[in-house]
PDB file of C-alpha atoms in Angstrom:
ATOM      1  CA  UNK A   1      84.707 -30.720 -75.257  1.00 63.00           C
ATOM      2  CA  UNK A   2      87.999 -30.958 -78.289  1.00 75.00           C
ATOM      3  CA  UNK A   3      85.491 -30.040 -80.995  1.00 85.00           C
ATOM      4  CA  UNK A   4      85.952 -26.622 -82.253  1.00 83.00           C
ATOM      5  CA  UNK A   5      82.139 -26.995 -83.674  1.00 86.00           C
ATOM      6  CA  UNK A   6      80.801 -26.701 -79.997  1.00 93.00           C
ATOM      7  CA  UNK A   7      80.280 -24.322 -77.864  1.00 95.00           C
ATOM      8  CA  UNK A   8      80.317 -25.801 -73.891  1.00 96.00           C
ATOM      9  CA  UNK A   9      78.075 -23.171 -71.763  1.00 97.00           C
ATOM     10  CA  UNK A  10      78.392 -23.222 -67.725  1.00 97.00           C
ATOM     11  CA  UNK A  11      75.063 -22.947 -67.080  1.00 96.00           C
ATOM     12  CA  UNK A  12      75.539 -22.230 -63.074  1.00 95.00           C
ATOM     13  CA  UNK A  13      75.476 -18.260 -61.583  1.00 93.00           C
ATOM     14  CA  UNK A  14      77.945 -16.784 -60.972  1.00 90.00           C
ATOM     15  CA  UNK A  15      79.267 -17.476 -57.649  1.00 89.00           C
ATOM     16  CA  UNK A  16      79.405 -21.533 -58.749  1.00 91.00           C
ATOM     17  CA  UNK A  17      81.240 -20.448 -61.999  1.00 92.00           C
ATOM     18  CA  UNK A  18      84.071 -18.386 -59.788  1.00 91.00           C
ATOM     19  CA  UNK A  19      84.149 -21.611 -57.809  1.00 90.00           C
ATOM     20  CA  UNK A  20      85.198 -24.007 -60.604  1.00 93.00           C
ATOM     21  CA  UNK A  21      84.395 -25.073 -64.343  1.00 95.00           C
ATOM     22  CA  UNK A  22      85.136 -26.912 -66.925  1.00 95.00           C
ATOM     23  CA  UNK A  23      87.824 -25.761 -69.273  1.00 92.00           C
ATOM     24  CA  UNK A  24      86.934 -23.928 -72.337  1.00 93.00           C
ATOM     25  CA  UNK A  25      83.719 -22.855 -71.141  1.00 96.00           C
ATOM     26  CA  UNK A  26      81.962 -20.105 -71.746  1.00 96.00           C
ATOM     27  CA  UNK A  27      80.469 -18.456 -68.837  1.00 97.00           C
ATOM     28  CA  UNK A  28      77.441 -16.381 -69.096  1.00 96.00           C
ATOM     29  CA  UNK A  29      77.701 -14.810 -65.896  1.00 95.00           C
ATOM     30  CA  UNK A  30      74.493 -14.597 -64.699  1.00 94.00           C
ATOM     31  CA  UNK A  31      73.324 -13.844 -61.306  1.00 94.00           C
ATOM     32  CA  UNK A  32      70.044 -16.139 -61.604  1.00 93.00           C
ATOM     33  CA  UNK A  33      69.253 -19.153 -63.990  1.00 93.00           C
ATOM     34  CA  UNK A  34      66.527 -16.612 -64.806  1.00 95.00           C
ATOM     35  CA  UNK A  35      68.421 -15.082 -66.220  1.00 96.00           C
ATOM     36  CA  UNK A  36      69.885 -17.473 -68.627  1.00 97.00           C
ATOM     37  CA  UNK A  37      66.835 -16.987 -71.484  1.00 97.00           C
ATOM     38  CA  UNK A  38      67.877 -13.093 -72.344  1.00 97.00           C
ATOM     39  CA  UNK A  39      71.615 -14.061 -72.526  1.00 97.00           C
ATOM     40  CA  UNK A  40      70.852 -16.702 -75.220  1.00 97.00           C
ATOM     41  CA  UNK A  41      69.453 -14.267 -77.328  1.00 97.00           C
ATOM     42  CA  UNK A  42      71.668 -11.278 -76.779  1.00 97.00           C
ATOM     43  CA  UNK A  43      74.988 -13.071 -76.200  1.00 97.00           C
ATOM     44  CA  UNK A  44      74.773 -16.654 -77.313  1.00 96.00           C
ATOM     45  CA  UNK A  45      72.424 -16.825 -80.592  1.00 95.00           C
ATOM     46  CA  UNK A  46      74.990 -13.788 -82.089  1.00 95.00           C
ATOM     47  CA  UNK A  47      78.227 -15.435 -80.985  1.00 93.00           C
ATOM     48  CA  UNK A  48      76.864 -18.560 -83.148  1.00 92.00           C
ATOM     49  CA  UNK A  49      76.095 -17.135 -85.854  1.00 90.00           C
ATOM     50  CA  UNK A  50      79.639 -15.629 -86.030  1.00 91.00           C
ATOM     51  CA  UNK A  51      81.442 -18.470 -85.605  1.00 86.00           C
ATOM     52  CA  UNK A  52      79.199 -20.717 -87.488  1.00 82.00           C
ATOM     53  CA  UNK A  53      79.494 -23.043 -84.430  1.00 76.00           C
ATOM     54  CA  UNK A  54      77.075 -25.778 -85.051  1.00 81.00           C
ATOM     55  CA  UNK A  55      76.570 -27.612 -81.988  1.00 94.00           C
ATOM     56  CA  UNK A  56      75.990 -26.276 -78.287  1.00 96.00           C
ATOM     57  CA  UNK A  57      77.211 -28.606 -74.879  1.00 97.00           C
ATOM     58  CA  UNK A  58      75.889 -27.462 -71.402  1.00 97.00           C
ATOM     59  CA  UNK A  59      76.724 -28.685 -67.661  1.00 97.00           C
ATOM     60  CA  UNK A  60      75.765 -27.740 -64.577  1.00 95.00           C
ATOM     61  CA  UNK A  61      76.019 -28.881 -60.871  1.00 92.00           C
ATOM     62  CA  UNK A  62      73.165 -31.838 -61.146  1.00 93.00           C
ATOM     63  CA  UNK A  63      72.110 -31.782 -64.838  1.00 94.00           C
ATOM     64  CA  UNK A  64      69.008 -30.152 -63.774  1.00 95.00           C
ATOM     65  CA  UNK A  65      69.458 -26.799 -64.963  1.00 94.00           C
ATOM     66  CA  UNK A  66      71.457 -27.923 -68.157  1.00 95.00           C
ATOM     67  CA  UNK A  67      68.238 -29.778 -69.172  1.00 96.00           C
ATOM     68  CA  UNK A  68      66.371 -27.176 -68.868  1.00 96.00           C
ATOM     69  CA  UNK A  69      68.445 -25.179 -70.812  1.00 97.00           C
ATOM     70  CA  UNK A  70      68.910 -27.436 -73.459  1.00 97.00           C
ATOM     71  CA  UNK A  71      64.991 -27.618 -73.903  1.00 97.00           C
ATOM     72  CA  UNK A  72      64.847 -24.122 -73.934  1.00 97.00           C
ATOM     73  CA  UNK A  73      67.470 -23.604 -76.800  1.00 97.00           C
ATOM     74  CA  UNK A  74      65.983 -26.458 -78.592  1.00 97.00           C
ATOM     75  CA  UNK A  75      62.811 -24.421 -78.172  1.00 97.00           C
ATOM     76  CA  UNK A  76      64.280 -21.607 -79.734  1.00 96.00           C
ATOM     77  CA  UNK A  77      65.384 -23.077 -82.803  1.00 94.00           C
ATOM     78  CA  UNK A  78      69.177 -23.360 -81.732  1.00 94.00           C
ATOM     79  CA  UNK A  79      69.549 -26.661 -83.681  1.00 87.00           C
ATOM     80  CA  UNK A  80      71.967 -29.424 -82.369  1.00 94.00           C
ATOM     81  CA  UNK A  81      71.580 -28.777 -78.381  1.00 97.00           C
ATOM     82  CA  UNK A  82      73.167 -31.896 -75.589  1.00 96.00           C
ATOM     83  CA  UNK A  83      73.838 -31.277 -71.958  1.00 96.00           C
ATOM     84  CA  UNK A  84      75.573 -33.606 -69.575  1.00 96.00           C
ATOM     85  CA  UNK A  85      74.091 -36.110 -68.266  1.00 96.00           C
ATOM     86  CA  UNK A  86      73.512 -35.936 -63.931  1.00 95.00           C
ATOM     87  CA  UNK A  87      76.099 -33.031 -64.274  1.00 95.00           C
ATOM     88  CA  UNK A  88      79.561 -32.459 -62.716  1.00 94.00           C
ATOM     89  CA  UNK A  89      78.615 -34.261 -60.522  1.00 91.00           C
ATOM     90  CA  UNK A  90      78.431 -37.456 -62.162  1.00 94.00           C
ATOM     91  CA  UNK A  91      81.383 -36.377 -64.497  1.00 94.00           C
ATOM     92  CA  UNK A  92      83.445 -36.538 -61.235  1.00 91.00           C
ATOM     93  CA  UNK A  93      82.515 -39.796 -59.919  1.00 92.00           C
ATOM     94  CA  UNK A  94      83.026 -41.440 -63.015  1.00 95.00           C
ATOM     95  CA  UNK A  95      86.019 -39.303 -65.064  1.00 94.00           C
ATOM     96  CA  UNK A  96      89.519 -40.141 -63.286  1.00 94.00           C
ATOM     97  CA  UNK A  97      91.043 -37.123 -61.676  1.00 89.00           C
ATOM     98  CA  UNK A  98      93.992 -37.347 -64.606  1.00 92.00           C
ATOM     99  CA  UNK A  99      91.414 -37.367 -67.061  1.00 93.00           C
ATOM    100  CA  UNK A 100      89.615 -34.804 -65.840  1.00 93.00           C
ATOM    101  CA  UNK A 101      88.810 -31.303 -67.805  1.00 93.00           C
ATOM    102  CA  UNK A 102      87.572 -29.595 -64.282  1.00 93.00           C
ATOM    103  CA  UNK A 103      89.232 -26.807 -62.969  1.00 93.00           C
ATOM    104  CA  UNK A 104      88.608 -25.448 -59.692  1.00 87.00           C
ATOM    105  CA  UNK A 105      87.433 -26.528 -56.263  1.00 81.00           C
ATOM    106  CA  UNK A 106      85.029 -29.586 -56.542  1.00 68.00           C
ATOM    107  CA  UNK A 107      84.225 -29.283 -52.696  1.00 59.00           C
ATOM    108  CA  UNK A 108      81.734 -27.057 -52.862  1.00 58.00           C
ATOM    109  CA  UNK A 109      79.473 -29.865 -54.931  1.00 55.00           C
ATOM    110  CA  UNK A 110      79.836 -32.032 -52.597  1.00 52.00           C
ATOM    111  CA  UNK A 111      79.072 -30.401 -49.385  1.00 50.00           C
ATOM    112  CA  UNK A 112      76.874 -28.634 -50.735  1.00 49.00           C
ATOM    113  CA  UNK A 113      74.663 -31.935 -52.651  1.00 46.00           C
ATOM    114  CA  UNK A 114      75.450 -34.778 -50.014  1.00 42.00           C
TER     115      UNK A 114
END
């Protein structure tokens, strides 16, 4: 997430991204993981080629919707495409709270996914 060469996308809607995300991240703030596909192209694929950014880092709550995001990109030719592995979640069981880059309320992942 230090690289200036990425670009970390928040994948979730937008009532999980008011909630609580990581810092630095660009939220798309969409309604509907539908709705993810025409913000790539009109938002995301110009914003790269602006800043020449080179690689592209997603999360979401479980890592489901990040991988299928990732695919997608990758599908469209976005080039060097990772997403986090089992999502915030995971990043908070295993990142000490110290160490941590989230900011916001992490309650609502776990009530919500336990």
């Amino acid at each position: 997430m230090d690289d200036p060469d990425t670009l970390v996308i928040d994948t979730r809607n937008s009532y999980e991204t008011a909630i609580g995300t990581f810092e630095g991240a660009i939220d798309p703030s969409t309604e509907s993981f539908r709705d993810f596909p025409q913000w790539a192209e009109s938002t995301l694929r110009p914003l790269i080629e602006q800043q020449g950014s080179k690689r592209i880092a997603m999360f979401c709550t479980g890592g489901i919707r990040c991988e299928k995001a990732s695919s997608y990109l990758q599908q469209q030719g976005f080039g060097e495409v990772h997403h986090l592995r089992g999502g915030i979640l995971k990043y908070l069981e295993q990142v000490p709270e110290a160490e941590s880059r989230w900011q916001g309320s992490a309650l609502f992942l776990i009530n919500g996914w336990r």
